[in-house]
């Protein structure tokens, strides 16, 4: 039977078990797939090459296509954060290069087309925009394995302008990034911040996008408000992932109407 293996990201807010339950329910309406939850990918499939591959995938500048810094100190740093993920942060990686590295780490018997690996990752990833010559942060990179970046959920879709203004103002006053509560109180409009309690709910759709692409070959949905769409701004993410209905008409045909499932938080 076709199987989805979803890997935990233990240092983040994301609850892989809850995401898997949600996914299983919707896939049951579409013919059924096995959905299993596994521990952190980087522990389960650690290879000796990974530290260097991560170092080599580092984005060096937002406007520079070339990536990678494999100086010994950087590779050592990558070794340490593979070992102690709570120490990672602040680095942007080339999402396609990371995906390639993780793909190579998947053991041979699990490399079949009837198994999709979905990696919840505690790293920020981006893809290069040929059209505008800069890196763009992403919530997910579809493929095998599908990479779903938890920090990407907070950082990739743009927040309201006022957020960035407030952040800059605070930085000038104190030299530090302002605490989350300050930004939440000072900035109007809804957006996801680091460790947001709505993280798991919002990520369900991004995991589903990976599964949908694997099943059907289709990319993101063009219909605003559908869980399978890929909004560029935070208010669009709120609309798609946290408000009813879950899917557009076409995708509701496949995965069902909301009322058929239990998802209490979504209306809250
Ligand atoms: Zn749709």
CSV table of C-alpha atoms and ligand atoms in Angstrom, one decimal:
chain,number,residue,atom,x,y,z
A,1,UNK,CA,0.0,0.0,0.0
A,2,UNK,CA,1.2,3.5,-0.7
A,3,UNK,CA,2.6,5.1,2.4
A,4,UNK,CA,3.3,8.6,3.6
A,5,UNK,CA,6.1,8.8,6.2
A,6,UNK,CA,6.0,12.0,8.2
A,7,UNK,CA,9.0,13.0,10.3
A,8,UNK,CA,8.8,15.0,13.5
A,9,UNK,CA,10.6,18.2,14.2
A,10,UNK,CA,11.0,17.9,17.9
A,11,UNK,CA,12.4,21.4,18.6
A,12,UNK,CA,9.4,23.1,17.0
A,13,UNK,CA,5.8,23.7,17.8
A,14,UNK,CA,4.7,21.3,15.0
A,15,UNK,CA,2.8,18.2,16.2
A,16,UNK,CA,3.4,15.5,13.6
A,17,UNK,CA,0.9,13.1,15.2
A,18,UNK,CA,-1.9,15.6,14.9
A,19,UNK,CA,-1.0,16.4,11.3
A,20,UNK,CA,-0.9,12.7,10.5
A,21,UNK,CA,-4.4,12.1,12.0
A,22,UNK,CA,-5.8,15.0,9.9
A,23,UNK,CA,-4.1,13.8,6.8
A,24,UNK,CA,-5.2,10.2,7.2
A,25,UNK,CA,-8.8,11.2,7.6
A,26,UNK,CA,-8.7,13.2,4.3
A,27,UNK,CA,-6.8,10.5,2.4
A,28,UNK,CA,-9.4,8.0,3.6
A,29,UNK,CA,-11.9,9.9,1.6
A,30,UNK,CA,-9.7,9.7,-1.5
A,31,UNK,CA,-9.1,5.9,-1.5
A,32,UNK,CA,-6.9,5.7,1.6
A,33,UNK,CA,-3.1,5.7,2.1
A,34,UNK,CA,-1.0,4.5,5.0
A,35,UNK,CA,0.2,7.5,7.1
A,36,UNK,CA,3.0,6.8,9.6
A,37,UNK,CA,4.8,9.2,12.0
A,38,UNK,CA,8.6,8.8,12.5
A,39,UNK,CA,11.1,10.5,14.6
A,40,UNK,CA,13.4,13.3,13.3
A,41,UNK,CA,14.7,12.5,9.8
A,42,UNK,CA,18.1,13.8,10.6
A,43,UNK,CA,18.4,11.3,13.4
A,44,UNK,CA,16.8,8.4,11.6
A,45,UNK,CA,18.8,8.8,8.4
A,46,UNK,CA,21.9,10.5,9.5
A,47,UNK,CA,24.8,10.1,7.1
A,48,UNK,CA,28.4,11.2,7.3
A,49,UNK,CA,27.9,13.5,4.3
A,50,UNK,CA,25.1,15.6,5.8
A,51,UNK,CA,27.1,18.2,7.7
A,52,UNK,CA,29.1,19.1,4.7
A,53,UNK,CA,26.0,19.0,2.5
A,54,UNK,CA,24.3,21.5,4.8
A,55,UNK,CA,27.3,23.7,4.9
A,56,UNK,CA,27.4,23.6,1.1
A,57,UNK,CA,23.7,24.6,0.9
A,58,UNK,CA,24.1,27.8,2.9
A,59,UNK,CA,22.8,30.9,1.2
A,60,UNK,CA,25.5,33.5,1.6
A,61,UNK,CA,23.7,36.6,0.5
A,62,UNK,CA,20.1,37.2,-0.5
A,63,UNK,CA,21.2,38.4,-4.0
A,64,UNK,CA,23.9,35.8,-4.7
A,65,UNK,CA,23.0,32.5,-6.5
A,66,UNK,CA,26.2,30.9,-5.4
A,67,UNK,CA,25.8,29.0,-2.1
A,68,UNK,CA,28.0,27.1,0.3
A,69,UNK,CA,30.8,27.6,2.8
A,70,UNK,CA,32.5,24.3,3.6
A,71,UNK,CA,35.3,25.7,5.7
A,72,UNK,CA,36.1,23.4,8.5
A,73,UNK,CA,34.5,25.6,11.2
A,74,UNK,CA,31.2,25.8,9.3
A,75,UNK,CA,31.1,22.0,8.8
A,76,UNK,CA,31.8,21.5,12.5
A,77,UNK,CA,29.0,23.9,13.3
A,78,UNK,CA,26.6,21.9,11.0
A,79,UNK,CA,27.7,18.7,12.8
A,80,UNK,CA,26.9,20.3,16.2
A,81,UNK,CA,23.4,21.5,15.1
A,82,UNK,CA,22.6,18.1,13.6
A,83,UNK,CA,23.5,16.7,17.0
A,84,UNK,CA,21.8,19.5,19.0
A,85,UNK,CA,19.1,21.0,16.9
A,86,UNK,CA,18.0,23.5,19.5
A,87,UNK,CA,21.2,25.4,18.7
A,88,UNK,CA,20.3,25.9,15.0
A,89,UNK,CA,18.9,29.1,13.7
A,90,UNK,CA,19.5,32.2,11.7
A,91,UNK,CA,20.8,30.4,8.6
A,92,UNK,CA,19.0,30.1,5.2
A,93,UNK,CA,19.6,27.0,3.1
A,94,UNK,CA,19.1,26.3,-0.5
A,95,UNK,CA,15.9,24.2,-0.3
A,96,UNK,CA,16.6,22.2,-3.4
A,97,UNK,CA,20.1,21.3,-2.4
A,98,UNK,CA,18.9,20.3,1.1
A,99,UNK,CA,16.2,18.1,-0.5
A,100,UNK,CA,18.9,16.5,-2.7
A,101,UNK,CA,21.0,15.8,0.3
A,102,UNK,CA,18.1,14.3,2.3
A,103,UNK,CA,17.1,12.2,-0.8
A,104,UNK,CA,20.6,10.7,-0.8
A,105,UNK,CA,20.2,9.9,2.9
A,106,UNK,CA,17.0,7.8,2.4
A,107,UNK,CA,18.0,4.1,2.7
A,108,UNK,CA,17.7,2.1,-0.5
A,109,UNK,CA,14.7,-0.1,0.4
A,110,UNK,CA,12.6,3.0,1.1
A,111,UNK,CA,13.3,4.7,-2.2
A,112,UNK,CA,10.2,3.4,-4.0
A,113,UNK,CA,7.7,5.5,-5.7
A,114,UNK,CA,4.9,4.2,-3.4
A,115,UNK,CA,6.5,5.9,-0.4
A,116,UNK,CA,6.5,9.6,0.1
A,117,UNK,CA,8.8,11.0,2.8
A,118,UNK,CA,7.7,14.3,4.3
A,119,UNK,CA,10.3,16.0,6.5
A,120,UNK,CA,9.2,18.6,9.0
A,121,UNK,CA,12.4,20.6,9.2
A,122,UNK,CA,13.6,23.1,11.8
A,123,UNK,CA,15.6,25.0,9.2
A,124,UNK,CA,14.7,28.0,7.0
A,125,UNK,CA,14.9,27.1,3.3
A,126,UNK,CA,14.7,29.1,0.1
A,127,UNK,CA,14.6,28.8,-3.6
A,128,UNK,CA,16.4,31.1,-6.1
A,129,UNK,CA,14.2,33.4,-8.2
A,130,UNK,CA,15.6,33.5,-11.7
A,131,UNK,CA,13.1,36.3,-12.6
A,132,UNK,CA,14.3,38.7,-9.8
A,133,UNK,CA,17.7,37.5,-8.9
A,134,UNK,CA,17.2,36.8,-5.3
A,135,UNK,CA,16.4,34.0,-2.8
A,136,UNK,CA,12.9,33.5,-1.6
A,137,UNK,CA,12.1,31.7,1.6
A,138,UNK,CA,9.7,28.8,1.3
A,139,UNK,CA,7.3,26.9,3.5
A,140,UNK,CA,7.8,23.8,1.5
A,141,UNK,CA,9.7,22.2,-1.3
A,142,UNK,CA,7.7,19.5,-3.0
A,143,UNK,CA,9.3,16.3,-4.2
A,144,UNK,CA,11.1,13.3,-2.6
A,145,UNK,CA,11.5,13.9,0.2
A,146,UNK,CA,9.1,16.8,0.6
A,147,UNK,CA,10.6,19.4,2.8
A,148,UNK,CA,8.3,21.4,5.1
A,149,UNK,CA,10.1,24.2,6.9
A,150,UNK,CA,8.6,25.1,10.2
A,151,UNK,CA,10.5,28.5,10.4
A,152,UNK,CA,9.4,29.0,6.8
A,153,UNK,CA,5.8,29.2,7.9
A,154,UNK,CA,6.6,32.3,10.0
A,155,UNK,CA,9.2,33.9,7.7
A,156,UNK,CA,8.3,33.1,4.1
A,157,UNK,CA,4.9,34.7,3.6
A,158,UNK,CA,5.2,38.4,4.0
A,159,UNK,CA,3.8,40.0,7.2
A,160,UNK,CA,1.9,43.4,7.2
A,161,UNK,CA,4.1,46.4,6.5
A,162,UNK,CA,3.6,47.7,10.0
A,163,UNK,CA,5.3,44.7,11.4
A,164,UNK,CA,8.6,45.4,9.7
A,165,UNK,CA,8.3,49.1,10.6
A,166,UNK,CA,7.7,48.2,14.2
A,167,UNK,CA,10.6,45.7,14.2
A,168,UNK,CA,12.9,48.3,12.8
A,169,UNK,CA,11.8,50.9,15.4
A,170,UNK,CA,12.4,48.5,18.2
A,171,UNK,CA,15.8,47.5,16.9
A,172,UNK,CA,16.8,51.2,16.8
A,173,UNK,CA,15.6,51.7,20.4
A,174,UNK,CA,17.0,48.6,22.0
A,175,UNK,CA,19.4,47.1,19.5
A,176,UNK,CA,17.5,43.8,19.7
A,177,UNK,CA,14.6,42.2,17.9
A,178,UNK,CA,11.5,43.0,19.8
A,179,UNK,CA,9.7,40.3,21.8
A,180,UNK,CA,6.8,38.7,20.0
A,181,UNK,CA,4.2,40.1,22.4
A,182,UNK,CA,5.3,43.6,21.5
A,183,UNK,CA,4.9,43.1,17.8
A,184,UNK,CA,1.6,41.3,18.3
A,185,UNK,CA,0.2,44.2,20.4
A,186,UNK,CA,1.6,47.0,18.2
A,187,UNK,CA,0.8,45.6,14.8
A,188,UNK,CA,-2.7,45.2,13.4
A,189,UNK,CA,-3.7,42.3,11.3
A,190,UNK,CA,-3.2,38.6,11.7
A,191,UNK,CA,0.1,36.8,11.1
A,192,UNK,CA,2.0,33.8,12.4
A,193,UNK,CA,5.0,34.4,14.6
A,194,UNK,CA,7.7,32.1,15.8
A,195,UNK,CA,6.3,29.2,17.9
A,196,UNK,CA,2.8,30.3,17.1
A,197,UNK,CA,0.2,28.0,18.8
A,198,UNK,CA,-1.5,27.7,15.4
A,199,UNK,CA,1.6,26.2,13.8
A,200,UNK,CA,0.3,22.7,13.6
A,201,UNK,CA,-3.0,23.7,12.1
A,202,UNK,CA,-1.4,25.8,9.5
A,203,UNK,CA,1.1,23.2,8.5
A,204,UNK,CA,-1.5,20.5,7.8
A,205,UNK,CA,-2.2,22.2,4.4
A,206,UNK,CA,1.5,22.4,3.5
A,207,UNK,CA,2.0,18.7,4.2
A,208,UNK,CA,-1.1,18.0,2.2
A,209,UNK,CA,0.3,19.9,-0.8
A,210,UNK,CA,3.3,17.5,-0.8
A,211,UNK,CA,1.0,14.5,-0.7
A,212,UNK,CA,-1.4,15.9,-3.3
A,213,UNK,CA,1.6,16.6,-5.7
A,214,UNK,CA,2.9,13.0,-5.1
A,215,UNK,CA,-0.6,11.5,-5.8
A,216,UNK,CA,-1.6,13.6,-8.8
A,217,UNK,CA,1.5,15.4,-10.1
A,218,UNK,CA,-0.3,18.7,-9.5
A,219,UNK,CA,1.4,21.7,-7.9
A,220,UNK,CA,-0.2,24.4,-5.8
A,221,UNK,CA,-3.9,25.2,-6.2
A,222,UNK,CA,-4.7,28.6,-7.9
A,223,UNK,CA,-7.9,29.1,-5.8
A,224,UNK,CA,-7.5,31.6,-3.0
A,225,UNK,CA,-8.5,30.2,0.4
A,226,UNK,CA,-7.8,26.5,-0.5
A,227,UNK,CA,-5.5,24.6,1.8
A,228,UNK,CA,-3.5,23.6,-1.3
A,229,UNK,CA,-2.8,27.1,-2.4
A,230,UNK,CA,0.5,29.0,-1.8
A,231,UNK,CA,-0.2,32.6,-0.7
A,232,UNK,CA,2.7,35.0,-0.7
A,233,UNK,CA,1.4,37.0,2.3
A,234,UNK,CA,0.4,36.1,5.8
A,235,UNK,CA,-3.2,37.2,5.6
A,236,UNK,CA,-3.6,34.8,2.7
A,237,UNK,CA,-2.1,32.0,4.8
A,238,UNK,CA,-4.6,32.7,7.5
A,239,UNK,CA,-7.4,32.5,5.1
A,240,UNK,CA,-6.2,29.3,3.4
A,241,UNK,CA,-5.1,27.3,6.4
A,242,UNK,CA,-7.1,28.6,9.4
A,243,UNK,CA,-10.5,29.5,8.0
A,244,UNK,CA,-13.4,27.6,6.5
A,245,UNK,CA,-13.8,26.1,4.0
A,246,UNK,CA,-10.7,23.9,3.9
A,247,UNK,CA,-10.6,23.3,0.2
A,248,UNK,CA,-11.8,24.8,-3.0
A,249,UNK,CA,-14.7,23.0,-4.8
A,250,UNK,CA,-12.4,20.9,-6.9
A,251,UNK,CA,-10.3,19.7,-4.0
A,252,UNK,CA,-13.2,19.2,-1.7
A,253,UNK,CA,-14.5,16.7,-4.2
A,254,UNK,CA,-11.3,14.7,-3.5
A,255,UNK,CA,-10.6,15.3,0.2
A,256,UNK,CA,-14.1,16.0,1.6
A,257,UNK,CA,-16.1,18.8,3.1
A,258,UNK,CA,-15.0,20.2,6.5
A,259,UNK,CA,-18.1,19.2,8.4
A,260,UNK,CA,-17.2,15.6,7.8
A,261,UNK,CA,-14.0,15.9,9.9
A,262,UNK,CA,-13.1,16.9,13.4
A,263,UNK,CA,-11.0,20.1,13.6
A,264,UNK,CA,-12.1,22.1,16.5
A,265,UNK,CA,-9.3,24.7,16.5
A,266,UNK,CA,-10.0,25.7,13.0
A,267,UNK,CA,-13.1,27.7,13.8
A,268,UNK,CA,-11.7,29.1,17.0
B,1,LIG,ZN1,-7.9,23.8,-4.3
